[in-house]
Amino acid sequence: MNLPALSENRPLRLGSLMLLYAAQGAPEGLLYIAIPAWFAAQGISAEAIAGYVAIILLPWSFKLFNGVLMDRFTWAPMGRKRPWLILAQLLLIASLIWFSGLSSPGEALPWFAIAGFAVNFAGAFQDVAIDGMAIDILGEHERASANGLMWGGKTLGTAGFAFLSGKLISDETGHGVAAIATAIFVGLVMLLPLLLRERAGEKLLPWTAGQAAPVTKERQLTRWWPLLRNVVSAMLRPASLALGAGILIAFAAYGLKTAFSPTLAVQEIGWEREIFTNRDATADLVGGLFGIFVSGWLADRVGPMTALGGALAGMAVLNGTGVLFWEEGSFYFAYLLVYSVFFVLMSVCTYAIAMGQSRGTVAATHFSIFMALLNLGTSFGASRLEQVRGMGGYEAAFAICAGLSVIAVGAYLLSVRLDQHKTSSSILGDEEMRL
């Protein structure tokens, strides 16, 4: 049976991107929520958990190099990004299997960080491949709605596997079954890139019939110098620099929140490990549903920058309130729920804006730079937990998260203002580029 190509079928295209992002979110539910909560229940310190989170997040900061490789090299008869996506998912499955075989965190915490680094190294390649494919095959007027579905899929994947992993992880038997379950899910989703072509006429597998699509040949760069020159030129635009700064600052706040959340809930408020993973997963579920059904529509209706500004302002107010009420369990559960909605809206709008600034032949690389800054900010924020707590405990952590959100709004607004004077892009029309 010859299935339609992704570029030719909108429901198949959007549904596939959503499921691929769910497969990207599943390891995050395991690594970022269930495992840190398990560590906290095992008595691992907040600083040690923050160090683990900071290390496993580092591969996401290397996405620039992933984007360069993917824009420069591919096997065009199978599509621009599909060969990379299949390879990345194979590596992701293998690294999750390795992660599943580790012993208890008290004996092997550094190995958990190393294996988690490997999982995210493969996940970062998968992410850049999906994003590059999305830029290539999405229509100009479906990017905000597509990003809502993609981020919704990711948060649902994170929520589902945070909840499932919380159930499967046992203080007696460990985390191995949870990691294997995550690997199985990624393997099932891998059927999508195995069975669906990017464009009609391409090879489904290396040994099947087909050839590179004309648009793929046109966009594929075959020399290093034009690629590097175009990337540097695109990234040195003042609007790109301001956008990069906004992304770095906004997601540093998210990284700090990700680092302090497990120990605050388990060791300070007194929630059981499973209660925390269930409530954090519930928050991600709410955020995922919001991403699918509301965020794209809202960004289209009021404009990505307006929606983004509202999300960051809401996060600033929410974190400011946390300075006063963080010790109350009922408040913190509400905090997790509301934060998830604001974070998904911020992320969807950031992706849409960054896609709008990504340029034709180097789109994957340009976009991956923005995403590298996003993840570098997250890793940096997580790594600052010990320093921030030394300044004033969890109250200081909430206050700094609020302040960073306010500063990020200014950087994003500057980017939009600078962007109003730019020339037309080969990716989006002027009206969409102006947001």
PDB file of N, CA and C in Angstrom, residues 9-16:
ATOM      1  N   ASN A   9      -0.697  15.684   2.470  1.00  0.00           N
ATOM      2  CA  ASN A   9      -1.880  15.335   3.247  1.00  0.00           C
ATOM      3  C   ASN A   9      -1.827  16.064   4.586  1.00  0.00           C
ATOM      4  N   ARG A  10      -2.653  17.097   4.761  1.00  0.00           N
ATOM      5  CA  ARG A  10      -2.582  17.933   5.961  1.00  0.00           C
ATOM      6  C   ARG A  10      -2.895  17.169   7.250  1.00  0.00           C
ATOM      7  N   PRO A  11      -4.000  16.406   7.323  1.00  0.00           N
ATOM      8  CA  PRO A  11      -4.255  15.669   8.579  1.00  0.00           C
ATOM      9  C   PRO A  11      -3.128  14.700   8.933  1.00  0.00           C
ATOM     10  N   LEU A  12      -2.592  14.014   7.904  1.00  0.00           N
ATOM     11  CA  LEU A  12      -1.494  13.079   8.153  1.00  0.00           C
ATOM     12  C   LEU A  12      -0.244  13.823   8.598  1.00  0.00           C
ATOM     13  N   ARG A  13       0.000  14.970   7.999  1.00  0.00           N
ATOM     14  CA  ARG A  13       1.176  15.777   8.332  1.00  0.00           C
ATOM     15  C   ARG A  13       1.096  16.266   9.782  1.00  0.00           C
ATOM     16  N   LEU A  14      -0.027  16.875  10.147  1.00  0.00           N
ATOM     17  CA  LEU A  14      -0.167  17.418  11.494  1.00  0.00           C
ATOM     18  C   LEU A  14      -0.232  16.314  12.543  1.00  0.00           C
ATOM     19  N   GLY A  15      -0.945  15.235  12.231  1.00  0.00           N
ATOM     20  CA  GLY A  15      -1.030  14.125  13.175  1.00  0.00           C
ATOM     21  C   GLY A  15       0.312  13.460  13.406  1.00  0.00           C
ATOM     22  N   SER A  16       1.094  13.308  12.342  1.00  0.00           N
ATOM     23  CA  SER A  16       2.411  12.678  12.471  1.00  0.00           C
ATOM     24  C   SER A  16       3.356  13.550  13.291  1.00  0.00           C
TER      25      SER A  16
END
